Short mmCIF file of C-alpha atoms in Angstrom, two decimals:
data_model
loop_
_atom_site.label_atom_id
_atom_site.label_comp_id
_atom_site.label_asym_id
_atom_site.label_seq_id
_atom_site.Cartn_x
_atom_site.Cartn_y
_atom_site.Cartn_z
CA MET A 1 -15.71 5.14 16.30
CA SER A 2 -17.80 4.86 13.16
CA SER A 3 -17.73 1.60 11.27
CA ALA A 4 -15.81 1.02 8.07
CA SER A 5 -17.78 0.91 4.86
CA SER A 6 -19.06 -2.53 3.98
CA HIS A 7 -18.34 -1.92 0.33
CA ALA A 8 -14.63 -1.33 0.82
CA LEU A 9 -12.51 -1.20 -2.29
CA ARG A 10 -11.61 -4.73 -3.26
CA LEU A 11 -8.30 -5.24 -5.01
CA LEU A 12 -7.85 -7.48 -8.03
CA PRO A 13 -8.21 -10.68 -10.03
CA LEU A 14 -9.82 -13.93 -11.33
CA VAL A 15 -9.85 -14.40 -15.08
CA ALA A 16 -12.94 -12.50 -16.14
CA LEU A 17 -14.28 -10.46 -19.03
CA VAL A 18 -16.22 -7.31 -18.37
CA ALA A 19 -18.40 -6.83 -21.43
CA SER A 20 -20.78 -4.28 -22.88
CA PRO A 21 -22.36 -3.95 -26.35
CA LEU A 22 -19.60 -1.53 -27.38
CA ALA A 23 -16.89 -3.76 -25.91
CA LEU A 24 -17.64 -6.67 -28.21
CA ALA A 25 -15.69 -5.08 -31.04
CA ALA A 26 -12.82 -3.84 -28.88
CA GLU A 27 -9.57 -5.58 -28.01
CA PRO A 28 -9.72 -6.61 -24.33
CA LEU A 29 -7.36 -4.83 -21.97
CA LYS A 30 -5.55 -7.52 -20.01
CA VAL A 31 -4.90 -6.46 -16.42
CA PHE A 32 -2.64 -8.62 -14.26
CA SER A 33 -2.70 -8.49 -10.48
CA PRO A 34 -1.13 -10.40 -7.59
CA ARG A 35 -4.36 -10.02 -5.60
CA LEU A 36 -7.80 -11.51 -5.89
CA ALA A 37 -10.53 -9.01 -6.71
CA ASP A 38 -14.02 -8.67 -8.00
CA PRO A 39 -14.20 -8.31 -11.79
CA GLU A 40 -17.47 -6.47 -11.23
CA ALA A 41 -15.77 -3.77 -9.16
CA PRO A 42 -16.65 -0.28 -10.44
CA ILE A 43 -13.04 0.48 -11.35
CA TYR A 44 -13.38 -2.05 -14.19
CA THR A 45 -17.06 -1.97 -15.11
CA THR A 46 -17.22 1.80 -15.41
CA PHE A 47 -14.10 1.82 -17.58
CA THR A 48 -15.78 -0.58 -20.00
CA ALA A 49 -19.03 1.36 -19.91
CA GLU A 50 -17.27 4.63 -20.70
CA THR A 51 -14.79 3.41 -23.32
CA GLY A 52 -16.26 0.23 -24.78
CA ILE A 53 -13.02 -1.57 -23.92
CA PRO A 54 -13.54 -4.87 -22.05
CA VAL A 55 -11.20 -5.73 -19.19
CA GLU A 56 -9.74 -9.19 -18.71
CA LEU A 57 -8.53 -9.67 -15.15
CA VAL A 58 -5.86 -12.26 -14.43
CA GLU A 59 -4.61 -13.18 -10.97
CA ILE A 60 -0.87 -13.77 -11.14
CA SER A 61 2.11 -13.57 -8.81
CA MET A 62 4.80 -10.96 -9.36
CA GLU A 63 7.25 -13.76 -10.07
CA ALA A 64 4.99 -15.23 -12.75
CA PHE A 65 4.54 -11.79 -14.32
CA THR A 66 8.32 -11.32 -14.41
CA ASP A 67 8.83 -14.76 -15.95
CA GLY A 68 6.19 -14.03 -18.59
CA MET A 69 7.69 -10.66 -19.47
CA ARG A 70 11.18 -12.15 -19.69
CA ALA A 71 9.99 -14.96 -21.96
CA ALA A 72 8.13 -12.51 -24.20
CA ALA A 73 11.22 -10.31 -24.48
CA GLU A 74 13.46 -13.25 -25.36
CA GLU A 75 11.03 -14.54 -27.98
CA GLY A 76 10.05 -11.15 -29.38
CA ALA A 77 6.45 -11.95 -28.49
CA THR A 78 3.58 -9.82 -27.23
CA PRO A 79 3.80 -9.33 -23.44
CA PRO A 80 1.35 -11.38 -21.37
CA ALA A 81 -0.30 -8.27 -19.91
CA ASP A 82 -1.17 -4.72 -20.91
CA VAL A 83 -1.43 -3.36 -17.38
CA LEU A 84 -0.05 -4.61 -14.07
CA MET A 85 -1.43 -3.78 -10.66
CA VAL A 86 1.54 -3.47 -8.33
CA VAL A 87 1.56 -2.83 -4.59
CA ASP A 88 4.42 -1.40 -2.53
CA SER A 89 7.41 0.76 -3.39
CA ALA A 90 9.87 -2.16 -3.41
CA ASN A 91 7.84 -4.10 -5.97
CA ILE A 92 7.47 -1.01 -8.16
CA HIS A 93 11.21 -0.39 -7.98
CA ARG A 94 12.07 -4.00 -8.77
CA GLN A 95 9.85 -4.17 -11.84
CA ARG A 96 10.97 -0.75 -13.02
CA GLU A 97 14.64 -1.69 -12.75
CA ALA A 98 13.96 -4.92 -14.65
CA GLY A 99 12.55 -2.81 -17.47
CA TRP A 100 9.07 -4.32 -17.53
CA PHE A 101 7.21 -1.00 -17.48
CA GLN A 102 6.65 1.28 -20.45
CA PRO A 103 6.79 5.09 -20.12
CA LEU A 104 3.62 7.00 -20.82
CA GLU A 105 2.54 10.59 -21.29
CA SER A 106 -0.63 11.84 -19.66
CA GLU A 107 -1.55 15.41 -18.81
CA THR A 108 -4.49 14.00 -16.86
CA LEU A 109 -2.31 11.97 -14.50
CA GLU A 110 0.21 14.79 -14.16
CA ALA A 111 -2.57 17.16 -13.14
CA ARG A 112 -4.47 14.84 -10.79
CA VAL A 113 -1.97 12.49 -9.12
CA PRO A 114 0.72 14.01 -6.85
CA GLU A 115 4.23 13.64 -8.23
CA ALA A 116 5.31 11.64 -5.17
CA LEU A 117 2.72 8.98 -6.03
CA ARG A 118 3.52 8.48 -9.70
CA ASP A 119 6.42 8.13 -12.13
CA LEU A 120 5.11 8.38 -15.67
CA GLU A 121 8.61 8.13 -17.14
CA ALA A 122 8.79 4.74 -15.43
CA GLY A 123 5.27 3.86 -16.59
CA TRP A 124 3.19 3.77 -13.38
CA SER A 125 0.72 5.84 -11.40
CA GLY A 126 -0.76 5.32 -7.94
CA TYR A 127 -4.48 5.08 -7.35
CA ALA A 128 -4.75 4.37 -3.59
CA THR A 129 -2.55 4.68 -0.52
CA ARG A 130 -2.32 3.09 2.90
CA ALA A 131 -0.66 4.36 6.06
CA ARG A 132 1.49 2.33 8.45
CA VAL A 133 0.63 3.58 11.89
CA ILE A 134 1.36 2.96 15.55
CA VAL A 135 -1.28 0.97 17.44
CA VAL A 136 -1.23 0.78 21.24
CA ASN A 137 -3.11 -0.57 24.22
CA GLU A 138 -3.06 2.53 26.40
CA ALA A 139 -4.16 0.54 29.45
CA LYS A 140 -0.76 -1.15 29.46
CA LEU A 141 1.31 2.02 29.06
CA ASP A 142 2.35 4.99 31.15
CA TRP A 143 3.67 6.75 28.05
CA VAL A 144 2.54 6.59 24.40
CA PRO A 145 5.02 6.99 21.51
CA GLU A 146 4.03 9.63 18.98
CA SER A 147 6.65 9.05 16.28
CA TYR A 148 8.38 6.15 14.54
CA GLU A 149 11.63 7.30 16.12
CA ALA A 150 10.07 7.09 19.60
CA LEU A 151 9.53 3.35 19.19
CA THR A 152 13.16 2.87 20.25
CA ASP A 153 12.65 4.74 23.54
CA PRO A 154 13.79 2.62 26.53
CA ARG A 155 10.40 3.23 28.15
CA LEU A 156 9.02 0.71 25.65
CA ALA A 157 11.51 -2.02 26.58
CA GLY A 158 9.71 -5.35 26.54
CA ARG A 159 6.49 -3.75 25.28
CA LEU A 160 6.97 -3.69 21.50
CA CYS A 161 5.64 -6.49 19.27
CA LEU A 162 6.27 -6.43 15.52
CA GLY A 163 5.54 -8.53 12.47
CA GLY A 164 8.25 -10.38 10.59
CA GLY A 165 10.94 -8.64 8.61
CA ALA A 166 9.96 -10.53 5.46
CA SER A 167 6.80 -8.42 5.29
CA ALA A 168 7.01 -5.90 2.45
CA TYR A 169 5.17 -3.46 4.71
CA ASN A 170 7.94 -3.52 7.31
CA THR A 171 10.71 -3.49 4.72
CA SER A 172 9.27 -0.40 3.09
CA LEU A 173 8.93 1.36 6.44
CA VAL A 174 12.64 0.76 7.00
CA SER A 175 13.27 1.96 3.43
CA ALA A 176 11.52 5.21 4.29
CA MET A 177 13.68 5.58 7.40
CA VAL A 178 16.80 5.09 5.25
CA ALA A 179 15.57 7.70 2.77
CA HIS A 180 14.92 10.20 5.55
CA HIS A 181 17.77 9.54 7.99
CA GLY A 182 20.44 7.71 6.03
CA ALA A 183 21.54 4.10 6.37
CA GLU A 184 23.55 4.52 9.58
CA GLN A 185 20.76 6.14 11.59
CA ALA A 186 18.18 3.78 10.12
CA GLU A 187 20.25 0.81 11.24
CA ALA A 188 20.53 2.24 14.75
CA TRP A 189 16.74 2.65 14.72
CA VAL A 190 16.18 -0.99 13.73
CA GLU A 191 18.57 -2.11 16.45
CA GLY A 192 16.59 0.02 18.91
CA LEU A 193 13.38 -1.68 17.85
CA ALA A 194 14.98 -5.08 18.39
CA ALA A 195 16.07 -4.04 21.88
CA ASN A 196 12.48 -3.18 22.82
CA LEU A 197 10.83 -6.36 21.55
CA ALA A 198 8.68 -8.29 23.99
CA ARG A 199 9.07 -11.43 21.87
CA PRO A 200 10.69 -12.43 18.56
CA ALA A 201 9.23 -10.54 15.61
CA GLY A 202 6.50 -12.39 13.73
CA GLY A 203 2.77 -12.58 13.17
CA ARG A 204 0.23 -10.79 11.01
CA ASP A 205 -1.33 -7.50 12.03
CA GLY A 206 -4.53 -9.14 13.32
CA GLU A 207 -2.50 -11.50 15.50
CA LEU A 208 -0.50 -8.59 16.87
CA PHE A 209 -3.71 -6.71 17.72
CA ALA A 210 -4.89 -9.75 19.68
CA ALA A 211 -1.59 -9.84 21.57
CA LEU A 212 -2.00 -6.18 22.48
CA ALA A 213 -5.56 -6.72 23.73
CA GLU A 214 -4.76 -9.83 25.76
CA ALA A 215 -2.93 -10.01 29.06
CA GLY A 216 0.80 -10.03 28.42
CA ASP A 217 3.72 -7.76 27.62
CA CYS A 218 2.75 -6.65 24.10
CA ALA A 219 1.45 -3.08 24.25
CA VAL A 220 2.67 -1.40 21.04
CA THR A 221 2.84 -2.46 17.41
CA VAL A 222 3.04 -1.00 13.91
CA ALA A 223 0.33 -1.91 11.41
CA ASN A 224 -1.45 -0.81 8.25
CA HIS A 225 -4.35 1.48 9.14
CA TYR A 226 -6.92 -0.54 7.21
CA TYR A 227 -6.61 -3.67 9.34
CA LEU A 228 -7.99 -1.80 12.33
CA LEU A 229 -10.53 -0.01 10.12
CA ARG A 230 -11.77 -3.31 8.71
CA MET A 231 -12.10 -4.86 12.18
CA LEU A 232 -14.06 -1.87 13.46
CA GLY A 233 -16.49 -2.18 10.56
CA GLY A 234 -16.73 -5.96 10.56
CA GLU A 235 -19.69 -8.13 11.45
CA GLU A 236 -17.92 -10.06 14.23
CA ALA A 237 -18.67 -8.43 17.59
CA GLU A 238 -15.57 -9.97 19.16
CA GLN A 239 -13.32 -8.42 16.52
CA ARG A 240 -15.00 -5.03 16.88
CA GLU A 241 -14.56 -5.11 20.65
CA LEU A 242 -10.91 -6.05 20.26
CA ALA A 243 -10.31 -3.16 17.86
CA GLU A 244 -12.19 -0.73 20.11
CA SER A 245 -9.84 -1.61 22.98
CA LEU A 246 -6.88 -0.32 20.97
CA THR A 247 -5.80 3.17 19.96
CA LEU A 248 -4.42 4.23 16.59
CA VAL A 249 -1.63 6.79 16.94
CA TRP A 250 -0.80 8.92 13.92
CA PRO A 251 3.02 9.16 13.94
CA ASN A 252 5.09 12.30 13.39
CA GLN A 253 2.24 14.78 13.41
CA ALA A 254 4.00 17.58 15.33
CA GLY A 255 7.41 19.18 15.48
CA GLU A 256 9.85 20.68 13.03
CA GLY A 257 11.57 18.96 10.14
CA LEU A 258 11.40 15.18 10.06
CA GLU A 259 9.73 15.04 13.45
CA GLY A 260 6.58 16.46 11.90
CA ARG A 261 6.87 14.90 8.45
CA GLY A 262 3.67 12.89 8.81
CA ALA A 263 2.70 9.23 8.73
CA TYR A 264 4.48 6.87 6.37
CA ARG A 265 2.35 5.82 3.40
CA ASN A 266 2.75 3.40 0.54
CA VAL A 267 0.87 2.98 -2.69
CA ALA A 268 -1.17 0.64 -4.82
CA ALA A 269 -0.52 1.48 -8.45
CA PHE A 270 -1.12 0.43 -12.02
CA ALA A 271 1.70 0.25 -14.57
CA VAL A 272 1.82 -0.09 -18.35
CA ALA A 273 3.59 -3.29 -19.43
CA ARG A 274 6.50 -2.80 -21.79
CA GLY A 275 5.73 -3.73 -25.38
CA THR A 276 1.96 -3.82 -25.01
CA PRO A 277 0.11 -3.36 -28.31
CA ASN A 278 -2.71 -1.72 -26.32
CA ALA A 279 -0.73 1.23 -24.99
CA ASP A 280 -3.49 3.76 -25.70
CA ALA A 281 -6.08 1.66 -23.88
CA ALA A 282 -3.65 1.15 -21.01
CA ARG A 283 -3.16 4.90 -20.71
CA LEU A 284 -6.91 5.45 -20.74
CA PHE A 285 -7.28 2.90 -17.95
CA LEU A 286 -4.64 4.56 -15.77
CA GLU A 287 -6.35 7.91 -16.33
CA HIS A 288 -9.64 6.29 -15.40
CA THR A 289 -8.21 5.18 -12.04
CA ALA A 290 -7.64 8.86 -11.24
CA SER A 291 -11.21 9.87 -12.09
CA ASP A 292 -13.49 11.34 -9.43
CA ALA A 293 -15.76 8.30 -9.52
CA VAL A 294 -12.99 5.75 -8.96
CA GLN A 295 -11.27 7.88 -6.35
CA GLN A 296 -14.54 8.31 -4.47
CA ASP A 297 -14.92 4.52 -4.46
CA VAL A 298 -11.43 4.31 -2.95
CA ALA A 299 -12.37 6.90 -0.34
CA GLU A 300 -15.50 5.01 0.68
CA GLY A 301 -13.50 1.83 1.19
CA ILE A 302 -10.52 1.13 3.42
CA PHE A 303 -7.81 3.07 1.55
CA TYR A 304 -6.98 6.71 0.91
CA PRO A 305 -7.52 8.28 -2.52
CA VAL A 306 -4.54 9.84 -4.30
CA VAL A 307 -6.50 12.72 -5.82
CA ALA A 308 -7.06 15.81 -3.69
CA ASP A 309 -10.49 17.10 -2.67
CA ILE A 310 -12.14 13.67 -2.77
CA GLY A 311 -14.44 12.85 0.10
CA PRO A 312 -15.86 11.94 2.43
CA ILE A 313 -13.07 9.48 3.25
CA GLU A 314 -14.08 6.59 5.51
CA ALA A 315 -10.67 6.33 7.18
CA VAL A 316 -10.80 10.04 8.04
CA ALA A 317 -14.31 9.65 9.46
CA VAL A 318 -13.06 6.89 11.77
CA PHE A 319 -9.52 7.98 12.63
CA GLY A 320 -9.54 11.72 11.97
CA GLU A 321 -7.40 13.91 9.74
CA ALA A 322 -3.67 13.20 9.59
CA THR A 323 -0.61 14.59 7.89
CA MET A 324 0.97 12.09 5.50
CA ASP A 325 4.66 11.85 4.68
CA ALA A 326 5.36 13.44 1.28
CA LEU A 327 8.33 11.13 0.57
CA ALA A 328 8.26 9.99 -3.05
CA ILE A 329 7.47 6.32 -3.60
CA THR A 330 10.40 6.15 -6.02
CA ALA A 331 12.83 7.43 -3.37
CA MET A 332 11.54 4.83 -0.93
CA GLY A 333 11.81 1.98 -3.42
CA GLU A 334 15.41 2.84 -4.20
CA GLN A 335 16.33 2.04 -0.58
CA ALA A 336 14.64 -1.37 -0.47
CA GLU A 337 17.82 -3.41 -0.81
CA THR A 338 19.62 -1.37 1.84
CA ALA A 339 16.63 -1.83 4.14
CA ARG A 340 16.68 -5.60 3.67
CA GLU A 341 20.40 -5.72 4.47
CA ILE A 342 19.91 -3.67 7.63
CA MET A 343 17.04 -5.86 8.80
CA ALA A 344 19.01 -9.04 8.14
CA ARG A 345 21.95 -7.80 10.22
CA ALA A 346 19.57 -7.00 13.07
CA GLY A 347 17.96 -10.44 12.85
CA TRP A 348 14.61 -8.97 11.78
CA GLU A 349 13.69 -11.62 9.24
#
């Protein structure tokens, strides 16, 4: 396997001002994010260089963003942010339903970003995606599952190890199953997962990989593709060797209908904050995230670009081509509450 790019796309924050001579006279665009990132990342510096608009990055939790937006609405004040970086369908749905996003019109985004990965009427557009895949230790198995549905097969009894149900990544996977199969079948699927567990659910993806590689019952897990990609491209020989002992299985790549729908994916997106006085600059920034240059930076990192015909893509170089599920992020987010209820009843918490 080839190694992951050392200059992988780094997600957000730190309070920082990206400046240029033109930017000194422009109103800064305030971008909030729940994740720490490099203010010198090209996604921000090239925007300033091209538009003269400086970017102020602020690391903030989703709860703090919500509190700030609510306070601004109650006081009739300017919102605390112009743009919010938001990850995962459930978070997008929650903020959209709360009314904290502002609709926008953009022919650029409509033309470049697939409809399933944006909702301009709701005020957001995706800029990178991640896949949640099956990872196995083939040395421990006589049979390898090739779909999410196959994870409930009795042949995997006592071999499945999963992260906690509180993980947004797992919740959204269940949300996708609800959207595709309906609540009743999705609940039966979750119960089937529980029946195959080798141990109580819990642990981060890296910990689950270690359990798969070590002696013991764990042989199959579900994880975001980039964790394995990052380990394969890391500087620690032990981590690389661990990752090389495992196999990434692209789920649902063959068959008719839902059987061949492709691997589940979720999105990292940017949204326009409701009431921002910098709506035009916010729109320009979202359009910038869909530019060839930014999307190529995504492709050379650990995520997948949202724009077609961008490449080479590092994840494809390492793991090969794969069909991705075309399920709309909005449709997935709408099932988040149902998914949480199903997981709670199954004890997956």
